[in-house]
Coordinates of C-alpha atoms and ligand atoms in Angstrom, one line a residue:
X1 CA -25.6 4.7 4.5
X2 CA -26.1 2.8 1.3
X3 CA -23.5 1.9 -1.2
X4 CA -20.8 3.9 -3.0
X5 CA -19.6 2.7 -6.4
X6 CA -16.2 4.0 -7.6
X7 CA -15.3 4.1 -11.3
X8 CA -11.5 3.7 -11.6
X9 CA -9.1 1.8 -9.4
X10 CA -6.2 4.2 -9.4
X11 CA -4.6 6.2 -6.7
X12 CA -7.7 8.4 -6.1
X13 CA -10.2 5.6 -6.5
X14 CA -8.5 3.3 -4.0
X15 CA -8.2 6.2 -1.5
X16 CA -11.9 7.0 -1.9
X17 CA -12.7 3.3 -1.5
X18 CA -10.8 3.1 1.8
X19 CA -12.2 6.3 3.1
X20 CA -15.8 5.5 2.2
X21 CA -15.5 1.9 3.5
X22 CA -13.9 3.1 6.8
X23 CA -16.9 5.4 7.2
X24 CA -19.2 2.4 7.0
X25 CA -20.4 2.5 3.4
X26 CA -20.6 -0.6 1.3
X27 CA -18.1 0.1 -1.5
X28 CA -17.7 -1.4 -5.0
X29 CA -14.8 -0.4 -7.1
X30 CA -14.9 -0.9 -10.8
X31 CA -11.6 -1.2 -12.8
X32 CA -11.4 -1.7 -16.5
X33 CA -7.9 -3.3 -16.4
X34 CA -7.2 -6.8 -15.1
X35 CA -5.8 -5.2 -11.9
X36 CA -6.0 -1.9 -10.0
X37 CA -3.3 0.7 -9.6
X38 CA -1.3 0.1 -12.7
X39 CA -0.2 3.8 -13.0
X40 CA 1.0 3.8 -9.3
X41 CA 3.6 1.3 -10.3
X42 CA 5.2 3.6 -12.8
X43 CA 5.5 6.5 -10.5
X44 CA 8.8 8.1 -9.4
X45 CA 10.7 5.7 -11.7
X46 CA 9.2 2.8 -9.9
X47 CA 9.8 4.2 -6.4
X48 CA 6.7 6.3 -6.0
X49 CA 7.3 9.9 -4.9
X50 CA 3.9 9.9 -3.0
X51 CA 4.0 13.4 -1.5
X52 CA 6.2 16.4 -0.8
X53 CA 6.8 18.2 2.5
X54 CA 6.8 21.5 0.8
X55 CA 3.2 22.4 0.0
X56 CA 1.6 25.7 -1.1
X57 CA -1.3 26.7 -3.4
X58 CA 1.0 27.5 -6.3
X59 CA 2.1 23.8 -6.5
X60 CA -1.3 23.0 -8.1
X61 CA -2.8 24.3 -11.2
X62 CA -6.4 24.6 -12.4
X63 CA -8.4 27.1 -14.6
X64 CA -10.1 27.7 -11.2
X65 CA -6.9 28.5 -9.2
X66 CA -8.4 28.4 -5.7
X67 CA -10.0 25.0 -6.2
X68 CA -7.2 22.5 -5.6
X69 CA -6.0 24.0 -2.3
X70 CA -9.6 23.9 -0.9
X71 CA -9.3 20.1 -1.2
X72 CA -5.6 19.7 -0.3
X73 CA -6.3 21.6 2.9
X74 CA -8.8 18.9 4.0
X75 CA -6.3 16.1 3.7
X76 CA -2.8 17.5 3.5
X77 CA 0.7 16.0 3.3
X78 CA 0.8 15.4 7.0
X79 CA -2.4 13.5 7.0
X80 CA -1.3 11.6 3.9
X81 CA 2.0 10.5 5.6
X82 CA 0.0 9.4 8.7
X83 CA -2.6 7.6 6.5
X84 CA 0.2 5.6 4.7
X85 CA 2.2 5.1 8.0
X86 CA -1.0 3.4 9.4
X87 CA -1.2 1.3 6.2
X88 CA 2.6 0.3 6.7
X89 CA 4.5 2.8 4.5
X90 CA 7.5 4.1 6.4
X91 CA 8.4 7.5 4.7
X92 CA 11.9 8.3 3.3
X93 CA 12.5 11.9 2.6
X94 CA 14.9 13.0 -0.2
X95 CA 15.0 16.8 0.3
X96 CA 11.3 16.8 1.2
X97 CA 10.3 14.5 -1.7
X98 CA 8.7 11.5 0.0
X99 CA 9.1 7.9 -1.0
X100 CA 8.3 4.6 0.8
X101 CA 11.4 3.4 2.6
X102 CA 11.3 0.2 0.5
X103 CA 11.8 2.5 -2.5
X104 CA 9.2 0.3 -4.3
X105 CA 6.0 1.8 -5.8
X106 CA 4.6 -1.7 -5.6
X107 CA 4.5 -1.4 -1.8
X108 CA 2.2 1.6 -2.0
X109 CA -0.2 -0.3 -4.2
X110 CA 0.2 -3.4 -2.0
X111 CA -0.9 -1.6 1.2
X112 CA -3.8 0.1 -0.5
X113 CA -5.0 -3.3 -1.8
X114 CA -4.5 -4.9 1.7
X115 CA -6.6 -2.2 3.2
X116 CA -9.3 -2.6 0.6
X117 CA -9.5 -6.3 1.4
X118 CA -9.5 -5.6 5.2
X119 CA -12.5 -3.3 4.7
X120 CA -14.3 -5.6 2.4
X121 CA -14.2 -3.3 -0.6
X122 CA -15.6 -5.3 -3.6
X123 CA -13.1 -4.9 -6.4
X124 CA -14.4 -5.8 -9.9
X125 CA -11.6 -5.9 -12.4
X126 CA -12.1 -6.2 -16.2
X127 CA -15.2 -4.1 -15.6
X128 CA -15.5 -1.0 -17.8
X129 CA -18.2 1.5 -17.1
X130 CA -19.7 2.9 -20.3
X131 CA -22.6 5.0 -19.1
X132 CA -23.9 6.6 -15.9
X133 CA -27.6 7.0 -15.7
X134 CA -29.0 8.8 -12.7
X135 CA -32.5 7.7 -11.5
X136 CA -34.7 8.2 -8.5
X137 CA -32.9 5.8 -6.2
X138 CA -29.4 6.7 -7.3
X139 CA -27.7 5.5 -10.4
X140 CA -27.6 2.7 -12.9
X141 CA -24.2 2.0 -14.3
X142 CA -23.8 0.3 -17.7
X143 CA -20.6 -1.8 -17.6
X144 CA -19.0 -4.5 -19.7
X145 CA -20.1 -6.9 -16.9
X146 CA -23.7 -5.9 -16.9
X147 CA -25.8 -3.2 -15.1
X148 CA -24.8 -2.1 -11.6
X149 CA -27.0 -0.1 -9.2
X150 CA -25.4 2.5 -6.9
X151 CA -26.6 5.0 -4.4
X152 CA -23.6 7.3 -5.0
X153 CA -20.9 7.3 -7.6
X154 CA -17.4 8.6 -7.6
X155 CA -15.8 9.1 -11.0
X156 CA -12.1 8.6 -10.6
X157 CA -11.2 7.4 -14.1
X158 CA -7.9 9.3 -14.4
X159 CA -6.5 10.7 -17.6
X160 CA -5.0 9.5 -20.9
X161 CA -1.5 10.6 -19.8
X162 CA 1.2 7.9 -20.4
X163 CA 1.1 5.2 -22.9
X164 CA 2.2 2.4 -20.7
X165 CA -0.2 3.2 -17.8
X166 CA -2.7 5.4 -19.5
X167 CA -6.3 5.3 -18.2
X168 CA -7.9 6.6 -21.4
X169 CA -10.4 9.4 -21.8
X170 CA -13.5 7.5 -20.7
X171 CA -13.8 9.7 -17.6
X172 CA -14.2 12.8 -19.7
X173 CA -16.9 11.1 -21.9
X174 CA -18.9 9.9 -18.9
X175 CA -18.8 13.4 -17.4
X176 CA -19.6 15.1 -20.6
X177 CA -22.6 12.8 -21.2
X178 CA -24.1 14.1 -17.9
X179 CA -23.6 17.8 -19.0
X180 CA -20.3 18.6 -17.4
X181 CA -18.0 21.0 -19.3
X182 CA -14.5 19.8 -20.1
X183 CA -11.4 22.1 -20.0
X184 CA -9.3 21.3 -23.1
X185 CA -6.8 18.5 -22.3
X186 CA -3.1 19.0 -23.2
X187 CA 0.0 17.1 -22.0
X188 CA 1.9 18.3 -18.9
X189 CA 5.1 17.1 -17.2
X190 CA 6.5 16.3 -20.6
X191 CA 9.4 17.2 -23.0
X192 CA 9.1 20.1 -25.4
X193 CA 10.0 19.8 -29.1
X194 CA 11.8 22.7 -30.7
X195 CA 12.1 23.9 -34.4
X196 CA 15.9 24.4 -34.7
X197 CA 17.9 21.8 -36.5
X198 CA 20.9 21.9 -34.2
X199 CA 19.5 19.8 -31.5
X200 CA 21.2 16.5 -32.7
X201 CA 24.6 18.2 -32.1
X202 CA 23.9 19.0 -28.4
X203 CA 21.8 15.9 -27.6
X204 CA 22.7 14.3 -24.3
X205 CA 23.9 17.4 -22.6
X206 CA 22.7 18.1 -19.0
X207 CA 23.3 21.5 -17.7
X208 CA 22.0 23.6 -14.8
X209 CA 20.0 26.5 -16.0
X210 CA 16.7 28.4 -16.0
X211 CA 14.0 28.0 -18.6
X212 CA 11.5 30.8 -19.3
X213 CA 8.5 30.3 -21.6
X214 CA 7.4 33.3 -23.7
X215 CA 4.0 33.1 -25.4
X216 CA 3.6 35.9 -27.9
X217 CA 6.7 37.5 -26.3
X218 CA 5.1 37.5 -22.7
X219 CA 6.7 35.4 -20.0
X220 CA 4.2 32.9 -18.8
X221 CA 6.3 30.4 -16.8
X222 CA 9.8 29.9 -15.6
X223 CA 11.7 27.3 -13.6
X224 CA 15.3 26.3 -12.7
X225 CA 17.2 23.0 -12.4
X226 CA 18.9 20.5 -14.6
X227 CA 18.0 21.0 -18.2
X228 CA 18.4 18.1 -20.6
X229 CA 19.0 18.6 -24.2
X230 CA 17.6 16.0 -26.5
X231 CA 17.9 15.4 -30.3
X232 CA 14.5 17.2 -30.8
X233 CA 14.4 19.8 -28.0
X234 CA 14.5 20.3 -24.3
X235 CA 13.7 18.1 -21.3
X236 CA 14.5 17.7 -17.6
X237 CA 12.5 18.7 -14.5
X238 CA 12.4 22.4 -15.0
X239 CA 11.2 21.8 -18.6
X240 CA 8.5 19.4 -17.2
X241 CA 7.4 22.0 -14.7
X242 CA 6.7 24.6 -17.4
X243 CA 5.5 22.2 -20.1
X244 CA 1.7 22.3 -19.3
X245 CA 1.7 26.1 -19.5
X246 CA 3.6 25.9 -22.8
X247 CA 1.3 23.2 -24.2
X248 CA -1.7 25.4 -23.3
X249 CA -0.3 28.4 -25.2
X250 CA 0.4 26.2 -28.2
X251 CA -3.1 25.0 -28.0
X252 CA -4.3 28.6 -28.1
X253 CA -2.1 28.9 -31.3
X254 CA 0.3 31.4 -29.6
X255 CA 3.9 31.7 -30.7
X256 CA 5.9 29.9 -28.0
X257 CA 9.6 30.4 -27.3
X258 CA 11.8 29.0 -24.5
X259 CA 14.6 31.2 -23.4
X260 CA 17.4 29.3 -21.6
X261 CA 19.8 30.9 -19.2
X262 CA 22.9 28.6 -18.7
X263 CA 24.3 30.7 -15.8
X264 CA 21.2 31.7 -13.8
X265 CA 23.0 32.3 -10.5
X266 CA 25.1 35.2 -11.8
X267 CA 23.9 38.8 -12.3
X268 CA 23.0 39.3 -15.9
X269 CA 24.2 42.9 -15.9
X270 CA 27.7 42.0 -14.9
X271 CA 28.0 38.9 -17.0
X272 CA 29.9 40.6 -19.9
X273 CA 32.4 41.9 -17.2
X274 CA 32.8 38.4 -15.9
X275 CA 33.7 37.3 -19.5
X276 CA 36.1 40.2 -19.9
X277 CA 37.8 39.4 -16.6
X278 CA 38.2 35.8 -17.7
X279 CA 39.8 37.0 -21.0
X280 CA 42.3 39.0 -19.0
X281 CA 43.5 36.0 -17.0
X282 CA 44.6 34.0 -20.2
X283 CA 44.2 36.4 -23.1
X284 CA 46.3 34.1 -25.4
X285 CA 43.7 31.2 -25.3
X286 CA 41.7 30.7 -28.4
X287 CA 38.0 31.3 -28.4
X288 CA 37.2 27.6 -28.0
X289 CA 39.9 27.1 -25.3
X290 CA 38.4 30.0 -23.4
X291 CA 35.1 28.2 -22.8
X292 CA 36.7 24.9 -21.6
X293 CA 35.7 24.4 -18.0
X294 CA 32.7 26.7 -18.1
X295 CA 30.3 24.7 -20.2
X296 CA 30.0 21.3 -21.8
X297 CA 31.9 21.1 -25.1
X298 CA 28.9 20.4 -27.3
X299 CA 27.2 23.6 -26.0
X300 CA 30.1 26.0 -26.6
X301 CA 30.8 24.4 -30.0
X302 CA 27.2 25.4 -30.9
X303 CA 27.5 28.9 -29.5
X304 CA 30.7 29.5 -31.5
X305 CA 28.9 28.3 -34.6
X306 CA 25.6 30.3 -34.0
X307 CA 27.5 33.4 -33.0
X308 CA 29.9 33.3 -36.0
X309 CA 32.9 33.6 -33.5
X310 CA 36.4 33.0 -34.7
X311 CA 37.1 29.6 -33.2
X312 CA 40.9 29.6 -33.3
X313 CA 41.6 33.3 -32.8
X314 CA 43.1 34.5 -29.6
X315 CA 40.3 35.5 -27.1
X316 CA 41.8 39.0 -26.5
X317 CA 41.0 39.9 -30.1
X318 CA 37.2 39.6 -29.6
X319 CA 35.4 42.8 -30.0
X320 CA 32.8 44.1 -27.6
X321 CA 30.0 43.2 -29.9
X322 CA 31.3 39.6 -30.2
X323 CA 31.5 39.3 -26.3
X324 CA 28.0 40.6 -26.2
X325 CA 26.9 38.0 -28.7
X326 CA 28.5 35.2 -26.6
X327 CA 26.9 36.5 -23.4
X328 CA 23.5 36.6 -25.1
X329 CA 23.9 33.0 -26.3
X330 CA 24.8 31.9 -22.7
X331 CA 22.2 33.9 -20.9
X332 CA 19.3 34.3 -23.3
X333 CA 19.4 31.4 -25.6
X334 CA 16.2 31.5 -27.6
X335 CA 14.6 28.5 -29.1
X336 CA 11.2 28.1 -30.8
X337 CA 8.9 25.5 -29.2
X338 CA 6.8 23.7 -31.9
X339 CA 4.9 21.2 -29.7
X340 CA 4.9 19.3 -26.4
X341 CA 5.5 15.6 -26.7
X342 CA 2.2 13.7 -27.1
X343 CA -0.1 12.6 -24.1
X344 CA 1.4 9.1 -24.5
X345 CA 4.7 10.5 -23.1
X346 CA 3.3 12.9 -20.6
X347 CA 3.1 12.1 -16.8
X348 CA -0.2 14.0 -16.4
X349 CA -2.8 16.0 -18.3
X350 CA -3.6 19.6 -17.9
X351 CA -7.4 20.2 -18.2
X352 CA -10.3 17.8 -17.6
X353 CA -13.7 18.1 -15.9
X354 CA -14.4 21.7 -15.4
X355 CA -14.3 22.5 -11.6
X356 CA -16.9 25.1 -12.0
X357 CA -19.4 22.2 -12.3
X358 CA -18.1 20.7 -9.0
X359 CA -18.6 21.7 -5.5
X360 CA -15.3 23.0 -4.1
X361 CA -15.8 21.6 -0.6
X362 CA -17.3 18.2 -1.2
X363 CA -16.3 17.3 -4.9
X364 CA -20.0 16.6 -5.6
X365 CA -21.2 17.5 -9.0
X366 CA -23.2 20.7 -9.2
X367 CA -25.4 19.2 -11.9
X368 CA -25.9 15.6 -10.7
X369 CA -26.5 15.1 -7.0
X370 CA -24.8 12.0 -5.6
X371 CA -22.0 12.0 -8.3
X372 CA -18.5 12.9 -7.0
X373 CA -15.2 13.3 -8.8
X374 CA -11.6 12.5 -7.6
X375 CA -8.2 12.6 -9.1
X376 CA -6.8 13.6 -12.5
X377 CA -10.1 13.4 -14.3
X378 CA -10.7 16.8 -12.8
X379 CA -9.0 20.0 -14.2
X380 CA -6.3 19.9 -11.6
X381 CA -2.6 19.1 -12.1
X382 CA 0.4 19.6 -9.9
X383 CA 4.0 20.2 -10.1
X384 CA 6.5 17.3 -10.6
X385 CA 7.6 16.1 -7.2
X386 CA 4.7 14.1 -5.5
X387 CA 2.0 16.7 -6.1
X388 CA -0.1 14.8 -8.5
X389 CA -0.4 11.8 -6.2
X390 CA -1.1 14.2 -3.3
X391 CA -4.0 15.6 -5.4
X392 CA -5.2 12.0 -6.0
X393 CA -5.0 11.1 -2.2
X394 CA -6.6 14.4 -1.0
X395 CA -9.5 14.4 -3.6
X396 CA -10.0 10.6 -3.1
X397 CA -10.3 11.1 0.6
X398 CA -12.7 14.0 0.3
X399 CA -14.9 12.4 -2.3
X400 CA -14.9 9.1 -0.3
X401 CA -15.8 10.8 3.0
X402 CA -18.6 12.9 1.4
X403 CA -20.1 10.1 -0.6
X404 CA -20.2 7.8 2.4
X405 CA -22.0 10.4 4.7
X406 CA -24.9 11.2 2.4
X407 CA -28.0 9.4 3.6
X408 CA -29.2 6.9 0.9
Ligands
LIG501 C1 5.4 7.6 -15.6 C2 4.7 8.4 -14.6 C3 5.3 8.7 -13.4 C4 4.6 9.5 -12.4 N1 5.3 9.7 -11.2 C5 4.7 10.4 -10.2 C6 5.3 10.6 -9.0 O1 6.3 10.1 -8.7 N2 4.6 11.4 -8.1 C7 3.4 11.9 -8.3 O2 2.8 12.6 -7.5 N3 2.8 11.6 -9.5 C8 3.3 10.9 -10.4 N4 2.6 10.7 -11.6 C9 1.3 11.1 -11.8 C10 0.3 10.2 -11.0 O3 0.6 8.8 -11.2 C11 -1.2 10.4 -11.4 O4 -1.5 11.8 -11.3 C12 -2.1 9.6 -10.6 O5 -1.8 8.3 -10.6 C13 -3.5 9.8 -11.0 O6 -4.4 9.0 -10.2 P1 -5.9 8.8 -10.6 O7 -6.6 7.9 -9.6 O8 -6.6 10.1 -10.8 O9 -5.9 8.1 -12.0 P2 -5.3 6.7 -12.5 O10 -4.2 6.3 -11.6 O11 -5.0 6.9 -13.9 O12 -6.5 5.8 -12.2 C14 -7.7 5.7 -13.0 C15 -8.2 4.3 -13.1 O13 -9.4 4.3 -13.8 C16 -9.6 3.2 -14.7 N5 -10.6 3.6 -15.6 C17 -10.7 4.6 -16.5 N6 -11.8 4.6 -17.2 C18 -12.6 3.5 -16.7 C19 -13.9 3.1 -16.9 N7 -14.7 3.6 -17.8 N8 -14.4 2.0 -16.2 C20 -13.6 1.4 -15.2 N9 -12.3 1.8 -14.9 C21 -11.8 2.9 -15.6 C22 -8.2 3.2 -15.2 O14 -7.9 1.9 -15.9 C23 -7.3 3.4 -14.1 O15 -6.9 2.3 -13.4 C24 3.3 9.9 -12.7 C25 2.6 9.5 -13.8 C26 3.3 8.8 -14.7 C27 2.5 8.4 -16.0

């Protein structure tokens, strides 16, 4: 069966190690940090949202759209839950988002480490791989602790997303050295920065709404939920969900706008009628009094200013055109996106090792037999909500199983 050497001791590398070792392979895991699994500890605000009960192909993104699901199917959320239950993680569901019952990300890392120890996985920390050289009997790996020989190698080196827990871009360099193409890497699950100078006045507002991203005036992504307004732009889960697509459009030098709808559950066509009905109820209220109870004060103050509306005039005096302006500000609030926040603030990367160079069933390189890939180093990213870890567990499992079963 021979030995399998894994480069990277994150979520995908640890899963690959456990799967390969369970199948009987001798496993060595190389980790450049002084300990494995640093990024796992930051997940889910320290609670680790390790998967999600709702799964479908559209939860995952890649330039090669069918690729992620072919792997997720092989080790799905159900199998992930069982895998972790066996290791000791009792699941707690929050509307389908799964966490360990302990609410501690450290428990997830602890059980993975315990299992590696039980299966005699050799973990070498402070060991950075700088070159992978294929040869007749497998591979020679150049590392900061000397040369290591391996029959098969799994590259699970992660991505440079997140400053605190970032794994660097060594994975891309190692893959590129062996001829693999890299899909341009941009931040995803990240805040978006906007051009307008009014953001300081609405900073801190949290409001339910829909965000739609336009690239050169064409809608390329949309999502709903709690939008957060910051002193430089927009944030919150729905913004995170569309951020990778926006960042890619910016990378292509397209003009990117976000259109915010602050009342997405109401028919847009009848919205002006809704405002007119509301005016009829208390026509004597001033324009600013009229919006109290509908939206946060900072927001309607901004709309009054941007719409040039007469703040202290009775609301019944508003003309149709002014009501239309107000309706447009509430339902189609346009803002120019100048950039995504940098990789250091992103939860994941979009882009990575081009999956066209990787077998979609086994995760083996199409260029270098015996070399496998797992986790975020590949051009696959998921929605916010447990999907990126699910990708790490699924791809780690497949790569570990396949690498272990090849005859040395
Ligand atoms: C703040 C934050 C919160 C998140 N929350 C969630 C969440 O709740 N749910 C979710 O699903 N996802 C979440 N994610 C995303 C998720 O954590 C990652 O997608 C996942 O951990 C990636 O796993 P990985 O194994 O591919 O990479 P990593 O976990 O980054 O592991 C790669 C490892 O390889 C090592 N390495 C790199 N290069 C070398 C080298 N040359 N030699 C040796 N070792 C090397 C690195 O040090 C690292 O330990 C979050 C991410 C962040 C940053």
